[in-house]
PDB file of C-alpha atoms in Angstrom:
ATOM      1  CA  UNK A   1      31.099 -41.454 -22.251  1.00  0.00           C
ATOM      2  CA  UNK A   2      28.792 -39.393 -19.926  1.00  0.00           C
ATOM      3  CA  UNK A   3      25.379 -38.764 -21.870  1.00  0.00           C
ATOM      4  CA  UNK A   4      24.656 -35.828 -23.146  1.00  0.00           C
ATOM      5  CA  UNK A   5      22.341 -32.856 -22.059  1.00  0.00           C
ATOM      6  CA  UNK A   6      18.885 -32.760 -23.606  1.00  0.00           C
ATOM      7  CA  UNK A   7      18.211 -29.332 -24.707  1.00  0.00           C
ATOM      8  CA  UNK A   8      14.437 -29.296 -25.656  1.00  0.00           C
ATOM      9  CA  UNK A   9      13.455 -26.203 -27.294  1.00  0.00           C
ATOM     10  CA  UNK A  10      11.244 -23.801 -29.369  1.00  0.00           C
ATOM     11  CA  UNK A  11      13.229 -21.102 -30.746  1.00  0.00           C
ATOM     12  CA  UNK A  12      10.299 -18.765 -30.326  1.00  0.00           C
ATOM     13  CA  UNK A  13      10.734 -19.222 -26.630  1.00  0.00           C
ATOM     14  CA  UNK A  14      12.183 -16.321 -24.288  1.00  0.00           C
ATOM     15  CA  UNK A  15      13.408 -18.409 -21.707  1.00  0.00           C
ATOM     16  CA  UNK A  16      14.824 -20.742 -23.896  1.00  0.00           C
ATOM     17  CA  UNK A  17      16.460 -18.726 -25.554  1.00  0.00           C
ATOM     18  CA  UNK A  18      18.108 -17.350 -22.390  1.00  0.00           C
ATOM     19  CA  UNK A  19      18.971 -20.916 -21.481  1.00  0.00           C
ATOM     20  CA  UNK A  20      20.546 -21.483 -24.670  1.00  0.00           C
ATOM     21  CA  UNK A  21      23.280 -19.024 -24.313  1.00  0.00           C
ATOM     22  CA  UNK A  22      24.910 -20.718 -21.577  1.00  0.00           C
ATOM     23  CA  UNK A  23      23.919 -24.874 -21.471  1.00  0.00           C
ATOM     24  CA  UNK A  24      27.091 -25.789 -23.777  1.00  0.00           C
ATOM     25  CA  UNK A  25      29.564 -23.779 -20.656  1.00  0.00           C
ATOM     26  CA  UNK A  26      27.533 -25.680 -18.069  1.00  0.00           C
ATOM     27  CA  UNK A  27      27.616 -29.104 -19.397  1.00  0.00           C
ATOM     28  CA  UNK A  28      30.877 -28.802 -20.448  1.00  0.00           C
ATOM     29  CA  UNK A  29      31.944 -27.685 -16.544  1.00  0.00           C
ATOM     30  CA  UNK A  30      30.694 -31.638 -15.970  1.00  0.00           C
ATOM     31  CA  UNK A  31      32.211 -33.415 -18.816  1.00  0.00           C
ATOM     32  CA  UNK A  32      28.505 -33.216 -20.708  1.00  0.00           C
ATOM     33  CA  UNK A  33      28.095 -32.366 -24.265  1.00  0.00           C
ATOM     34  CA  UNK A  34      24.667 -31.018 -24.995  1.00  0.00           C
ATOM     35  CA  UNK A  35      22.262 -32.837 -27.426  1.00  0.00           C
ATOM     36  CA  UNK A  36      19.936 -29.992 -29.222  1.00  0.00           C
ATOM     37  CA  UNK A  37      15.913 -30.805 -29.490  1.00  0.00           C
ATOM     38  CA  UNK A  38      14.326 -28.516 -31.560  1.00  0.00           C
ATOM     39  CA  UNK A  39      10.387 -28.587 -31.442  1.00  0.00           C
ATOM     40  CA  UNK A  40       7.363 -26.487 -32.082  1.00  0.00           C
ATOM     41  CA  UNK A  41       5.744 -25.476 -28.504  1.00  0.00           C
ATOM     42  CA  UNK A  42       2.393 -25.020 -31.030  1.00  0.00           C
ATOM     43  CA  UNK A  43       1.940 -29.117 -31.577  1.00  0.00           C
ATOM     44  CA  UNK A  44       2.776 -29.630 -27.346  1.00  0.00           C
ATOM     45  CA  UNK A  45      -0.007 -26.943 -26.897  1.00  0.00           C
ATOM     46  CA  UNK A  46      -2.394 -28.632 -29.356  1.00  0.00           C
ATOM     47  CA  UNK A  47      -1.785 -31.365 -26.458  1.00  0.00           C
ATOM     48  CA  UNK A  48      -1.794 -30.032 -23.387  1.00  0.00           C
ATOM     49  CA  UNK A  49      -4.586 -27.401 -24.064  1.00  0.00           C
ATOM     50  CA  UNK A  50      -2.020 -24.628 -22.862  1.00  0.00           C
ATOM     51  CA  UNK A  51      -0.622 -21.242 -24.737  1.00  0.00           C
ATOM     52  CA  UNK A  52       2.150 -19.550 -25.198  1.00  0.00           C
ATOM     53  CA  UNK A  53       3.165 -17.320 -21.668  1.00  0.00           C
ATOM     54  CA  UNK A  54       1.938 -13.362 -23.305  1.00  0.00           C
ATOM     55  CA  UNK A  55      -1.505 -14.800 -24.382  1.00  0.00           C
ATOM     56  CA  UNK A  56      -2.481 -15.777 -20.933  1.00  0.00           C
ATOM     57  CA  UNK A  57      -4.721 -14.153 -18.483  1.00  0.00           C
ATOM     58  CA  UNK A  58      -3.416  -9.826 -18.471  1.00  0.00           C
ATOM     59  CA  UNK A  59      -2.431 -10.347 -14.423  1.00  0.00           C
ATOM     60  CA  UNK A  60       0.011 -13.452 -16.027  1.00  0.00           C
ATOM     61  CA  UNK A  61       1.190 -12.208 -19.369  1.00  0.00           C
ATOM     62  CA  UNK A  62       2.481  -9.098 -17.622  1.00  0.00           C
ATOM     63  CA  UNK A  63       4.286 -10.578 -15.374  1.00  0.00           C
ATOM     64  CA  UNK A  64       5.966 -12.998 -17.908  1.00  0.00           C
ATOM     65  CA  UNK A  65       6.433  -9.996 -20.119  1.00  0.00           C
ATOM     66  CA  UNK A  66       8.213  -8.158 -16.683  1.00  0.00           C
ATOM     67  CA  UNK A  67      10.453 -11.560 -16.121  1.00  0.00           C
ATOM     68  CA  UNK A  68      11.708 -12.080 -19.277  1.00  0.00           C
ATOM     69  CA  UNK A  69      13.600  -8.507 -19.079  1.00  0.00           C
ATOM     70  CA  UNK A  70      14.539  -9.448 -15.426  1.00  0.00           C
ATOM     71  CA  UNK A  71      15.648 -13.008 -16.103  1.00  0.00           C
ATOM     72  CA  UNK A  72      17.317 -11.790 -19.483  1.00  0.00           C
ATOM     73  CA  UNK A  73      19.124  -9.068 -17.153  1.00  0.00           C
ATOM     74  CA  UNK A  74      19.852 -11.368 -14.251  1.00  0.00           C
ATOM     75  CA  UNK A  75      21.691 -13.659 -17.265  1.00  0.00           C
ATOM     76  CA  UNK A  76      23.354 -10.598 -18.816  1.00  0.00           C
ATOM     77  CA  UNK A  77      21.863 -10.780 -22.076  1.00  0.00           C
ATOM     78  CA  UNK A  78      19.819  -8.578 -24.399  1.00  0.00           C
ATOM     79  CA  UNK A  79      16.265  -8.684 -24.840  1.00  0.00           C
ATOM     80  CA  UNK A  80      13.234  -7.257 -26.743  1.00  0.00           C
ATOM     81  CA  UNK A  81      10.222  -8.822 -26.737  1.00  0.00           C
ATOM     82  CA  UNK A  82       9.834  -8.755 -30.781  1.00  0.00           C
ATOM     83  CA  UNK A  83       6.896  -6.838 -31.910  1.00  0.00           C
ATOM     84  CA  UNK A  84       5.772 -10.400 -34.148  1.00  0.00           C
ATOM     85  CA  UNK A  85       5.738 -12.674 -31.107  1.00  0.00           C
ATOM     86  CA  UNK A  86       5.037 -15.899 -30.514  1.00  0.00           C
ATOM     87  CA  UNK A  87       5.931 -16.775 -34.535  1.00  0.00           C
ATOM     88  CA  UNK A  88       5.839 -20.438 -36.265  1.00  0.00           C
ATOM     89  CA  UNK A  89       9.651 -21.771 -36.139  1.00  0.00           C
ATOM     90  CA  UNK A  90       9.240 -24.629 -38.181  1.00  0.00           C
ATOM     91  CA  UNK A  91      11.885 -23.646 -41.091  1.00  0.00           C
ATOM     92  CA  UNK A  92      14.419 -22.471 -38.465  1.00  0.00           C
ATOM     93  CA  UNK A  93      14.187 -25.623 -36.765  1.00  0.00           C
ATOM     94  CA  UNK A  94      14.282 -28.017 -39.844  1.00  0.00           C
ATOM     95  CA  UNK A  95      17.424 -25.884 -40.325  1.00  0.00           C
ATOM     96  CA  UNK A  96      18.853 -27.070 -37.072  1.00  0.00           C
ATOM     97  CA  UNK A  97      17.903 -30.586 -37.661  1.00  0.00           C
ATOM     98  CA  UNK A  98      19.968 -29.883 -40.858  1.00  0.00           C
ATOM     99  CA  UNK A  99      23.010 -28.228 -39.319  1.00  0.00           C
ATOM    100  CA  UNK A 100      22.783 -31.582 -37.101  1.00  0.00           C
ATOM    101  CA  UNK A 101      23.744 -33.418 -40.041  1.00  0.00           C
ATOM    102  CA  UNK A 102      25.960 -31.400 -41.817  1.00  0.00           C
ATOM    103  CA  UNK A 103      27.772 -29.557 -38.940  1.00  0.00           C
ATOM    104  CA  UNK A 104      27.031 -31.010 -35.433  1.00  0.00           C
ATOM    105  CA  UNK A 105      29.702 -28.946 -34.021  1.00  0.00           C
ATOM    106  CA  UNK A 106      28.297 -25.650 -34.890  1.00  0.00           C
ATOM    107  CA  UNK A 107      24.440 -26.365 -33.566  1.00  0.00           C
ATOM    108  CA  UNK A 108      25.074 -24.359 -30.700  1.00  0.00           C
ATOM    109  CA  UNK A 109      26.365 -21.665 -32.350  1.00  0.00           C
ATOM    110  CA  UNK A 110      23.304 -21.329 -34.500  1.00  0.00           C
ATOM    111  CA  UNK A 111      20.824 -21.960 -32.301  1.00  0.00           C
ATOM    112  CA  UNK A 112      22.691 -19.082 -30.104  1.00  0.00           C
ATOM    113  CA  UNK A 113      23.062 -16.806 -32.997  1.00  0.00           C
ATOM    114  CA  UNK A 114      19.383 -16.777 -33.898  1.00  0.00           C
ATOM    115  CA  UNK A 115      17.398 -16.667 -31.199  1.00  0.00           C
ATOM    116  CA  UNK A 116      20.218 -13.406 -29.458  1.00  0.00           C
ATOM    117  CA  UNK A 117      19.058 -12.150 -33.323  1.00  0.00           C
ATOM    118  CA  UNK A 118      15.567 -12.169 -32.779  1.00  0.00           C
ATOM    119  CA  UNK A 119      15.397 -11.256 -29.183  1.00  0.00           C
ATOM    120  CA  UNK A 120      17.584  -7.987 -29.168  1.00  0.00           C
ATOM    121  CA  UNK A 121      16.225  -6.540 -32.513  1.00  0.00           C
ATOM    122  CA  UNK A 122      14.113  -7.105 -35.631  1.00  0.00           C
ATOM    123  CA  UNK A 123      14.678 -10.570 -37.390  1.00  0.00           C
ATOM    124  CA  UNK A 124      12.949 -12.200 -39.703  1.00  0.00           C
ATOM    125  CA  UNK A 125      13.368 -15.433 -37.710  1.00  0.00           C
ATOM    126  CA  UNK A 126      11.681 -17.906 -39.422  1.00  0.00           C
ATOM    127  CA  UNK A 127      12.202 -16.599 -42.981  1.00  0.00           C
ATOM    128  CA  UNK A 128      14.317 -18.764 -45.394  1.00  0.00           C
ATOM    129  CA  UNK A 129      16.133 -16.214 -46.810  1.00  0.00           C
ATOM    130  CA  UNK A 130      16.942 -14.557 -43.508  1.00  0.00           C
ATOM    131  CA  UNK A 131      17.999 -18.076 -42.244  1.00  0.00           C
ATOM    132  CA  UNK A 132      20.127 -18.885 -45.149  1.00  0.00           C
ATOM    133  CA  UNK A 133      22.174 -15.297 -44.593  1.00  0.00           C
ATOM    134  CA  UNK A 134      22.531 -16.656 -41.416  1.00  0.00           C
ATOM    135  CA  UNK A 135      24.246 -20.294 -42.442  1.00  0.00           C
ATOM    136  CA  UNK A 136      26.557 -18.136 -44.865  1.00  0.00           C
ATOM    137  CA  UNK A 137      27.373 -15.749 -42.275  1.00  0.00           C
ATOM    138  CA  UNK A 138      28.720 -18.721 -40.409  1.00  0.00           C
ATOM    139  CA  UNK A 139      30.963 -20.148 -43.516  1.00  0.00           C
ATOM    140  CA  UNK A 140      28.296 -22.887 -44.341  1.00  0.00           C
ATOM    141  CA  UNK A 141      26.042 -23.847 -47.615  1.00  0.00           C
ATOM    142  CA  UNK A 142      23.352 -20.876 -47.057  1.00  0.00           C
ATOM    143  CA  UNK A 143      21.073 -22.300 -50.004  1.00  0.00           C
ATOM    144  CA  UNK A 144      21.418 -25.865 -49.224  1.00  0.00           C
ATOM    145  CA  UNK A 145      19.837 -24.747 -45.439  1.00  0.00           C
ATOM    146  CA  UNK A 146      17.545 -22.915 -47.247  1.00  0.00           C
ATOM    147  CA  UNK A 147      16.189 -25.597 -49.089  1.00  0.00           C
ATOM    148  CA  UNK A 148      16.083 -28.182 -45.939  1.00  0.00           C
ATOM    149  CA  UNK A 149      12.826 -25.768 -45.250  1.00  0.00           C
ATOM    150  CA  UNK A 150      11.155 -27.689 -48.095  1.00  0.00           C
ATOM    151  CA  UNK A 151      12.765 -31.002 -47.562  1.00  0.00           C
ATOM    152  CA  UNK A 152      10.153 -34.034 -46.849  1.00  0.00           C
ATOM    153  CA  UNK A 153      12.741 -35.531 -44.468  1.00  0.00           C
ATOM    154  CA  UNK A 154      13.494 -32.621 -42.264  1.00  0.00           C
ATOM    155  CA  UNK A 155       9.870 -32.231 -42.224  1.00  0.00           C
ATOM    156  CA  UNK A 156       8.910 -35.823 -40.972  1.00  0.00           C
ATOM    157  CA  UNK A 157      12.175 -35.498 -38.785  1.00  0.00           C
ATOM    158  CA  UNK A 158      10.476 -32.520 -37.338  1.00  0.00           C
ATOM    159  CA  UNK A 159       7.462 -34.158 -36.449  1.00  0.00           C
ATOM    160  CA  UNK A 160       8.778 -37.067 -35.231  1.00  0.00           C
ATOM    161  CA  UNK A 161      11.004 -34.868 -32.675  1.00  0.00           C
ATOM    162  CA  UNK A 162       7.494 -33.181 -31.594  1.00  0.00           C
ATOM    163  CA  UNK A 163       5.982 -36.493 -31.404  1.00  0.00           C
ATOM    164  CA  UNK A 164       8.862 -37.835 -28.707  1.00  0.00           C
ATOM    165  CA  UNK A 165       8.611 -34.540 -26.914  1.00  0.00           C
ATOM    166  CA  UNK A 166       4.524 -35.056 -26.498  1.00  0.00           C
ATOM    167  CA  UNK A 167       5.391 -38.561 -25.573  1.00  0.00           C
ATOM    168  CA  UNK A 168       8.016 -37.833 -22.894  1.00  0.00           C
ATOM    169  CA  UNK A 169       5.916 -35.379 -21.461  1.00  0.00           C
ATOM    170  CA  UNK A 170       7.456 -32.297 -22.430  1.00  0.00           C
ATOM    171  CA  UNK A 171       4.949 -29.450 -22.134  1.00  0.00           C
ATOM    172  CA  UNK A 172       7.514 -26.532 -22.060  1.00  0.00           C
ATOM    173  CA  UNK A 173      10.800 -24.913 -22.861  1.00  0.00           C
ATOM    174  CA  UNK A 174      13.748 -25.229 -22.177  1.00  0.00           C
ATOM    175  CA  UNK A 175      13.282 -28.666 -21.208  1.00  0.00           C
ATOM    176  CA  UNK A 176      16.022 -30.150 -19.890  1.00  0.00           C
ATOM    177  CA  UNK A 177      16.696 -33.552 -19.432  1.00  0.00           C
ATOM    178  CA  UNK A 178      19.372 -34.698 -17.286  1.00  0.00           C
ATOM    179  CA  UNK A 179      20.086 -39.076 -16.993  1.00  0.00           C
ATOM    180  CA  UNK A 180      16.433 -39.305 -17.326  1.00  0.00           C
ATOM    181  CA  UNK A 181      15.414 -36.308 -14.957  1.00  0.00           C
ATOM    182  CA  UNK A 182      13.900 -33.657 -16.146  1.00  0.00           C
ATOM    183  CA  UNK A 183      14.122 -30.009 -15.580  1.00  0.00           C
ATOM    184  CA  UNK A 184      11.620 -27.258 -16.885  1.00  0.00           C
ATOM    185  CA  UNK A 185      12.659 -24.033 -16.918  1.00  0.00           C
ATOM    186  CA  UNK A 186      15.563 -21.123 -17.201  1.00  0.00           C
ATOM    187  CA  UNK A 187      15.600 -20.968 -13.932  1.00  0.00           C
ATOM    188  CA  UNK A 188      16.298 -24.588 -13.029  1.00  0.00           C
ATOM    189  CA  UNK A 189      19.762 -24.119 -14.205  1.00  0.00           C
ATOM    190  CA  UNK A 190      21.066 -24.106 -11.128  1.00  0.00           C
ATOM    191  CA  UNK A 191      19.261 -27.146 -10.075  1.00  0.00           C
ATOM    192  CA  UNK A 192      20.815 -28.993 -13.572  1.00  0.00           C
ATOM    193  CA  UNK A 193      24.290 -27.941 -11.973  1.00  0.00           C
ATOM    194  CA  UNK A 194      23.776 -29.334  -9.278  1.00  0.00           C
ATOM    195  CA  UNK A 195      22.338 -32.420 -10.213  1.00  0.00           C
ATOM    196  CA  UNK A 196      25.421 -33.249 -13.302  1.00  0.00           C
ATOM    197  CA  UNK A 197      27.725 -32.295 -10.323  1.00  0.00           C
ATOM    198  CA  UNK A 198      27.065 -35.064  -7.133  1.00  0.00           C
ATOM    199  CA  UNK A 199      24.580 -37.388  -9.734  1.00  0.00           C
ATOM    200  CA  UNK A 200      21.297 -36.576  -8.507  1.00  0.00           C
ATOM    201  CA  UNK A 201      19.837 -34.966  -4.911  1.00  0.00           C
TER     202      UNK A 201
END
């Protein structure tokens, strides 16, 4: 089998988040599945000295703030920049690195769920309760997601899945990682079309 799509992500990211909505439809155009990499952009920061893209310089954080409605138009999705934003993600992505283990099939469908959730109206994103409303919503064990928040191996599995993104040199999101090339960025999209359809330019 064809490997699968890395999908690097921070829930908390825009772009991401706009990626997200369509990566299972475009790998699946190619044969790909997509393998889900949920990280916190806050320990790749600690790293690469950077910040998230609306606590930059004013000139820079307006025009992410413009590009996000454009590139969230351009995709034909909703978006509000939430009033709480950037926000820790850590208990919505142990939750995903549960879901991977419980119900790899559905993955996409959460991570989809949430982050269209949180960017088109109030959501208590990273809140346990909130989260586990969300896994019953979806037929699944609501309390046993919401008690993978607290679990010592979803936390180390966490970390270790930050860890791996600092050491492949992921300093973004989406990240996407294509046969060992990498692409950084909603808008490469196009470019990770092209490259799962003619193996590489």
């Amino acid at each position: 089998m064809k490997a699968p799509v890395e999908f690097w992500f921070d829930f908390v990211s825009p772009y991401a988040y706009i990626a997200a909505q369509s990566i299972e439809q475009l790998a699946a155009r190619h044969g790909r599945e997509v393998s889900w990499k949920p990280m916190l952009l806050g320990a790749v920061f600690k790293v690469t000295g950077s910040s998230p893209l609306t606590m930059r310089p004013p000139q820079m954080a307006d025009y992410f703030k413009h590009d996000f409605l454009r590139s969230a138009r351009y995709a034909g999705v909703p978006f509000v920049l939430p009033e709480l934003f950037p926000i820790a993600t850590q208990n919505t992505s142990r939750v995903c690195l549960w879901l991977q283990d419980t119900a790899p099939q559905r993955v996409g469908e959460f991570v989809r769920q949430v982050t269209r959730a949180y960017f088109s109206g109030p959501a208590a994103l990273n809140d346990t309760g909130w989260l586990a409303a969300q896994i019953t919503a979806m037929g699944l064990d609501g309390a046993a997601a919401a008690a993978a928040c607290e679990d010592t191996h979803y936390k180390q599995a966490l970390k270790a899945q930050c860890e791996q993104a600092i050491e492949k040199g992921i300093f973004g999101a989406p990240w996407i990682i294509v046969d060992g090339e990498s692409f950084w960025g909603n808008d490469r999209l196009p470019q990770v079309e092209h490259w799962l359809a003619q193996g590489g330019f």
